[in-house]
mmCIF file of C-alpha atoms in Angstrom:
data_model
loop_
_atom_site.group_PDB
_atom_site.id
_atom_site.type_symbol
_atom_site.label_atom_id
_atom_site.label_comp_id
_atom_site.label_asym_id
_atom_site.label_seq_id
_atom_site.Cartn_x
_atom_site.Cartn_y
_atom_site.Cartn_z
ATOM 1 C CA PHE A 1 80.712 94.220 93.611
ATOM 2 C CA LYS A 2 80.888 91.071 91.623
ATOM 3 C CA VAL A 3 84.032 89.359 90.398
ATOM 4 C CA ASN A 4 83.397 86.626 87.733
ATOM 5 C CA ALA A 5 85.343 83.381 87.802
ATOM 6 C CA GLY A 6 88.683 83.930 86.379
ATOM 7 C CA GLU A 7 88.816 87.762 86.710
ATOM 8 C CA SER A 8 91.341 89.816 88.554
ATOM 9 C CA LEU A 9 90.172 92.647 90.936
ATOM 10 C CA ALA A 10 92.546 95.046 92.374
ATOM 11 C CA ILE A 11 91.036 96.955 95.494
ATOM 12 C CA MET A 12 92.720 100.191 96.161
ATOM 13 C CA GLY A 13 91.898 102.916 99.042
ATOM 14 C CA LYS A 14 93.451 104.774 101.867
ATOM 15 C CA THR A 15 94.396 103.119 105.312
ATOM 16 C CA GLY A 16 91.180 102.496 107.059
ATOM 17 C CA SER A 17 88.787 102.467 104.131
ATOM 18 C CA GLY A 18 88.079 98.583 104.590
ATOM 19 C CA LYS A 19 90.511 96.869 102.139
ATOM 20 C CA THR A 20 91.550 94.128 104.616
ATOM 21 C CA THR A 21 88.029 93.879 105.932
ATOM 22 C CA ILE A 22 87.010 92.532 102.320
ATOM 23 C CA ALA A 23 89.901 89.799 102.499
ATOM 24 C CA LEU A 24 88.861 88.842 105.792
ATOM 25 C CA LEU A 25 85.124 88.534 104.801
ATOM 26 C CA LEU A 26 86.073 86.493 101.741
ATOM 27 C CA CYS A 27 88.242 83.962 103.783
ATOM 28 C CA ARG A 28 85.288 84.084 106.392
ATOM 29 C CA LEU A 29 87.502 85.076 109.267
ATOM 30 C CA ILE A 30 84.644 87.450 110.038
ATOM 31 C CA ASP A 31 81.052 87.265 109.002
ATOM 32 C CA PRO A 32 79.142 90.407 107.478
ATOM 33 C CA THR A 33 76.932 92.153 109.992
ATOM 34 C CA GLU A 34 74.617 93.019 106.985
ATOM 35 C CA GLY A 35 74.309 92.044 103.311
ATOM 36 C CA GLU A 36 75.814 88.729 102.146
ATOM 37 C CA ILE A 37 78.591 87.046 100.156
ATOM 38 C CA LEU A 38 77.691 84.719 97.639
ATOM 39 C CA ILE A 39 80.096 82.416 95.922
ATOM 40 C CA ASP A 40 78.765 80.709 92.919
ATOM 41 C CA GLY A 41 75.382 82.024 93.879
ATOM 42 C CA LYS A 42 75.319 80.432 97.376
ATOM 43 C CA ASN A 43 75.626 82.294 100.596
ATOM 44 C CA LEU A 44 79.288 81.934 102.003
ATOM 45 C CA LYS A 45 77.776 81.152 105.223
ATOM 46 C CA ASP A 46 75.901 77.979 103.868
ATOM 47 C CA LEU A 47 79.123 76.238 102.663
ATOM 48 C CA ASN A 48 81.400 73.852 104.335
ATOM 49 C CA LEU A 49 84.112 76.126 105.741
ATOM 50 C CA GLU A 50 86.918 73.607 105.767
ATOM 51 C CA ASN A 51 86.156 72.649 102.211
ATOM 52 C CA TYR A 52 85.767 76.140 100.985
ATOM 53 C CA ARG A 53 89.260 77.269 102.424
ATOM 54 C CA LYS A 54 90.949 74.399 100.489
ATOM 55 C CA TYR A 55 90.203 76.611 97.329
ATOM 56 C CA ILE A 56 91.609 79.844 98.809
ATOM 57 C CA GLY A 57 95.304 81.027 98.885
ATOM 58 C CA TYR A 58 95.459 84.152 101.147
ATOM 59 C CA ILE A 59 98.659 86.069 101.694
ATOM 60 C CA PRO A 60 98.174 88.660 104.628
ATOM 61 C CA GLN A 61 99.786 91.948 105.264
ATOM 62 C CA GLU A 62 101.724 90.322 108.104
ATOM 63 C CA SER A 63 103.712 87.501 106.816
ATOM 64 C CA TYR A 64 103.494 84.639 109.426
ATOM 65 C CA LEU A 65 106.035 81.651 109.280
ATOM 66 C CA PHE A 66 106.290 78.520 111.170
ATOM 67 C CA SER A 67 109.429 77.881 113.496
ATOM 68 C CA ASP A 68 110.628 75.375 110.922
ATOM 69 C CA SER A 69 112.637 74.896 107.515
ATOM 70 C CA ILE A 70 111.992 77.208 104.470
ATOM 71 C CA GLU A 71 111.123 74.097 102.655
ATOM 72 C CA ASN A 72 108.449 72.968 105.109
ATOM 73 C CA ASN A 73 106.943 76.497 105.432
ATOM 74 C CA ILE A 74 106.364 76.747 101.733
ATOM 75 C CA GLY A 75 104.949 72.940 101.409
ATOM 76 C CA PHE A 76 102.862 73.390 104.479
ATOM 77 C CA ALA A 77 99.618 73.897 102.277
ATOM 78 C CA ILE A 78 99.688 70.634 100.545
ATOM 79 C CA ASP A 79 99.995 67.141 101.409
ATOM 80 C CA HIS A 80 103.419 65.673 100.741
ATOM 81 C CA PRO A 81 104.946 68.476 98.666
ATOM 82 C CA SER A 82 107.864 67.307 96.442
ATOM 83 C CA HIS A 83 111.311 69.358 96.790
ATOM 84 C CA GLU A 84 110.810 70.196 92.969
ATOM 85 C CA LYS A 85 107.402 71.732 93.573
ATOM 86 C CA VAL A 86 108.647 73.662 96.482
ATOM 87 C CA VAL A 87 111.538 75.007 94.455
ATOM 88 C CA GLU A 88 108.927 75.793 91.327
ATOM 89 C CA TYR A 89 106.772 77.892 93.593
ATOM 90 C CA ALA A 90 109.527 79.715 95.325
ATOM 91 C CA LYS A 91 111.077 80.696 91.780
ATOM 92 C CA LYS A 92 107.446 82.019 91.212
ATOM 93 C CA ALA A 93 107.656 84.128 94.438
ATOM 94 C CA ASP A 94 110.999 85.292 93.473
ATOM 95 C CA VAL A 95 112.701 84.027 96.528
ATOM 96 C CA HIS A 96 114.622 80.996 95.191
ATOM 97 C CA LYS A 97 117.580 83.182 94.260
ATOM 98 C CA ASN A 98 117.762 84.207 98.078
ATOM 99 C CA ILE A 99 117.424 80.727 99.449
ATOM 100 C CA VAL A 100 120.157 79.064 97.516
ATOM 101 C CA HIS A 101 122.596 81.421 99.178
ATOM 102 C CA PHE A 102 121.757 80.258 102.542
ATOM 103 C CA LYS A 103 124.153 77.858 103.858
ATOM 104 C CA ASN A 104 121.510 74.980 104.486
ATOM 105 C CA GLN A 105 119.647 76.421 101.420
ATOM 106 C CA TYR A 106 115.761 75.115 101.733
ATOM 107 C CA GLN A 107 116.381 73.267 104.881
ATOM 108 C CA THR A 108 117.377 76.576 106.689
ATOM 109 C CA MET A 109 115.429 76.808 110.028
ATOM 110 C CA VAL A 110 113.838 80.100 109.819
ATOM 111 C CA GLY A 111 113.434 80.879 113.691
ATOM 112 C CA GLU A 112 110.442 81.967 115.611
ATOM 113 C CA ARG A 113 108.187 83.779 113.238
ATOM 114 C CA GLY A 114 110.949 83.894 110.732
ATOM 115 C CA VAL A 115 113.398 85.918 112.520
ATOM 116 C CA MET A 116 116.360 84.759 110.377
ATOM 117 C CA LEU A 117 114.935 86.302 107.256
ATOM 118 C CA SER A 118 114.256 90.004 106.103
ATOM 119 C CA GLY A 119 110.600 91.235 105.673
ATOM 120 C CA GLY A 120 110.687 90.987 101.994
ATOM 121 C CA GLN A 121 111.903 86.966 102.018
ATOM 122 C CA LYS A 122 109.528 86.280 104.620
ATOM 123 C CA GLN A 123 106.683 87.956 102.514
ATOM 124 C CA ARG A 124 107.633 85.906 99.431
ATOM 125 C CA ILE A 125 107.927 82.689 101.297
ATOM 126 C CA CYS A 126 104.267 83.065 102.211
ATOM 127 C CA ILE A 127 103.283 84.140 98.517
ATOM 128 C CA ALA A 128 104.808 80.690 97.597
ATOM 129 C CA ARG A 129 103.101 78.909 100.206
ATOM 130 C CA ALA A 130 99.827 80.325 98.945
ATOM 131 C CA LEU A 131 100.609 79.599 95.376
ATOM 132 C CA ILE A 132 101.528 75.904 95.688
ATOM 133 C CA LYS A 133 97.921 75.241 96.776
ATOM 134 C CA GLU A 134 97.055 76.128 93.130
ATOM 135 C CA PRO A 135 93.772 77.713 94.625
ATOM 136 C CA ASN A 136 90.694 78.793 92.911
ATOM 137 C CA ILE A 137 90.736 82.141 94.569
ATOM 138 C CA LEU A 138 93.852 83.980 95.407
ATOM 139 C CA ILE A 139 93.997 86.845 97.840
ATOM 140 C CA PHE A 140 96.670 89.108 98.226
ATOM 141 C CA ASP A 141 96.255 91.651 101.085
ATOM 142 C CA ASP A 142 98.614 94.293 100.498
ATOM 143 C CA SER A 143 101.245 91.436 100.509
ATOM 144 C CA LEU A 144 103.568 93.040 97.771
ATOM 145 C CA SER A 145 103.991 96.312 99.955
ATOM 146 C CA ALA A 146 107.246 94.863 101.592
ATOM 147 C CA LEU A 147 108.882 94.439 98.310
ATOM 148 C CA ASP A 148 110.676 96.888 96.059
ATOM 149 C CA THR A 149 108.887 97.693 92.578
ATOM 150 C CA GLU A 150 111.445 95.213 90.693
ATOM 151 C CA THR A 151 110.711 92.369 92.798
ATOM 152 C CA GLU A 152 106.915 93.060 92.645
ATOM 153 C CA GLU A 153 107.079 93.353 88.770
ATOM 154 C CA ASN A 154 109.153 90.026 88.909
ATOM 155 C CA ILE A 155 106.421 88.122 90.855
ATOM 156 C CA LEU A 156 103.509 89.603 88.915
ATOM 157 C CA GLN A 157 105.022 88.321 85.801
ATOM 158 C CA ASN A 158 106.055 85.028 87.289
ATOM 159 C CA ILE A 159 102.339 84.454 88.502
ATOM 160 C CA GLU A 160 100.498 85.699 85.278
ATOM 161 C CA ASN A 161 99.283 82.379 84.292
ATOM 162 C CA GLU A 162 98.188 81.576 88.007
ATOM 163 C CA ILE A 163 96.428 84.927 88.086
ATOM 164 C CA LYS A 164 94.816 84.228 84.878
ATOM 165 C CA SER A 165 93.545 80.503 85.848
ATOM 166 C CA CYS A 166 92.053 81.568 88.947
ATOM 167 C CA THR A 167 89.902 84.396 90.433
ATOM 168 C CA SER A 168 92.374 86.792 92.125
ATOM 169 C CA ILE A 169 91.712 89.863 94.577
ATOM 170 C CA ILE A 170 94.791 92.211 95.030
ATOM 171 C CA ILE A 171 94.668 94.555 97.696
ATOM 172 C CA THR A 172 97.026 97.415 97.361
ATOM 173 C CA HIS A 173 98.005 100.927 97.691
ATOM 174 C CA ARG A 174 100.368 100.717 94.734
ATOM 175 C CA GLN A 175 99.155 101.449 91.131
ATOM 176 C CA SER A 176 101.909 99.130 89.731
ATOM 177 C CA SER A 177 100.155 96.083 91.711
ATOM 178 C CA ALA A 178 96.709 97.181 90.164
ATOM 179 C CA LYS A 179 97.712 97.664 86.586
ATOM 180 C CA ARG A 180 97.293 94.026 85.579
ATOM 181 C CA ALA A 181 93.791 93.646 87.013
ATOM 182 C CA ASP A 182 90.604 93.467 84.784
ATOM 183 C CA LYS A 183 88.783 95.590 87.442
ATOM 184 C CA ILE A 184 89.621 98.173 90.006
ATOM 185 C CA LEU A 185 87.427 98.832 93.201
ATOM 186 C CA ASN A 186 88.592 102.231 94.828
ATOM 187 C CA LEU A 187 87.281 102.357 98.424
ATOM 188 C CA THR A 188 86.906 105.784 100.054
ATOM 189 C CA SER A 189 86.760 105.839 103.939
ATOM 190 C CA LEU A 190 83.968 107.949 105.540
ATOM 191 C CA GLU A 191 85.329 110.216 108.171
ATOM 192 C CA LEU A 192 82.880 110.973 111.132
ATOM 193 C CA THR A 193 82.841 114.300 112.492
ATOM 194 C CA GLU A 194 81.443 114.904 115.837
ATOM 195 C CA ILE A 195 79.076 118.087 116.049
ATOM 196 C CA ALA A 196 79.506 119.708 119.548
#
């Protein structure tokens, strides 16, 4: 499949159909065993990996937070983030309203792997961390699934400009997440049956 610069692609399919594999391939966390991935016409394997990853905002299914403050978790992706910028992207990820109710607000320590936060709060902090990079390629790997549909809609509305200004891949099993995409790729898994 081909995605043009600035387009958004939703990838849908059942569990095990290969949606996450596509995300891992695009981030070059794994390499293809056959075929190739081209970025601007160049094989991904030939690009400087460190430089390439600077342009990617990746939000995995499993949200990962550092045992640090909320502010440092959001600002981690860029050098010297200002408090104002962290707040701006927390608002876009629809998590600011939760953070301001914590006793220490943005200085709240999240604990090991974000144990102090709910699954939805962790996921939204990870979304803010990916957005603050202002990436050229934004990849959501089923990262809106831990959120209720109202929060999901708020985030998609808040980041509409970001999605339009970059190439975005939204991996999802929800039609509500896919409806704003320019293209939808529907994967079907192949079932192997043993014949005795």
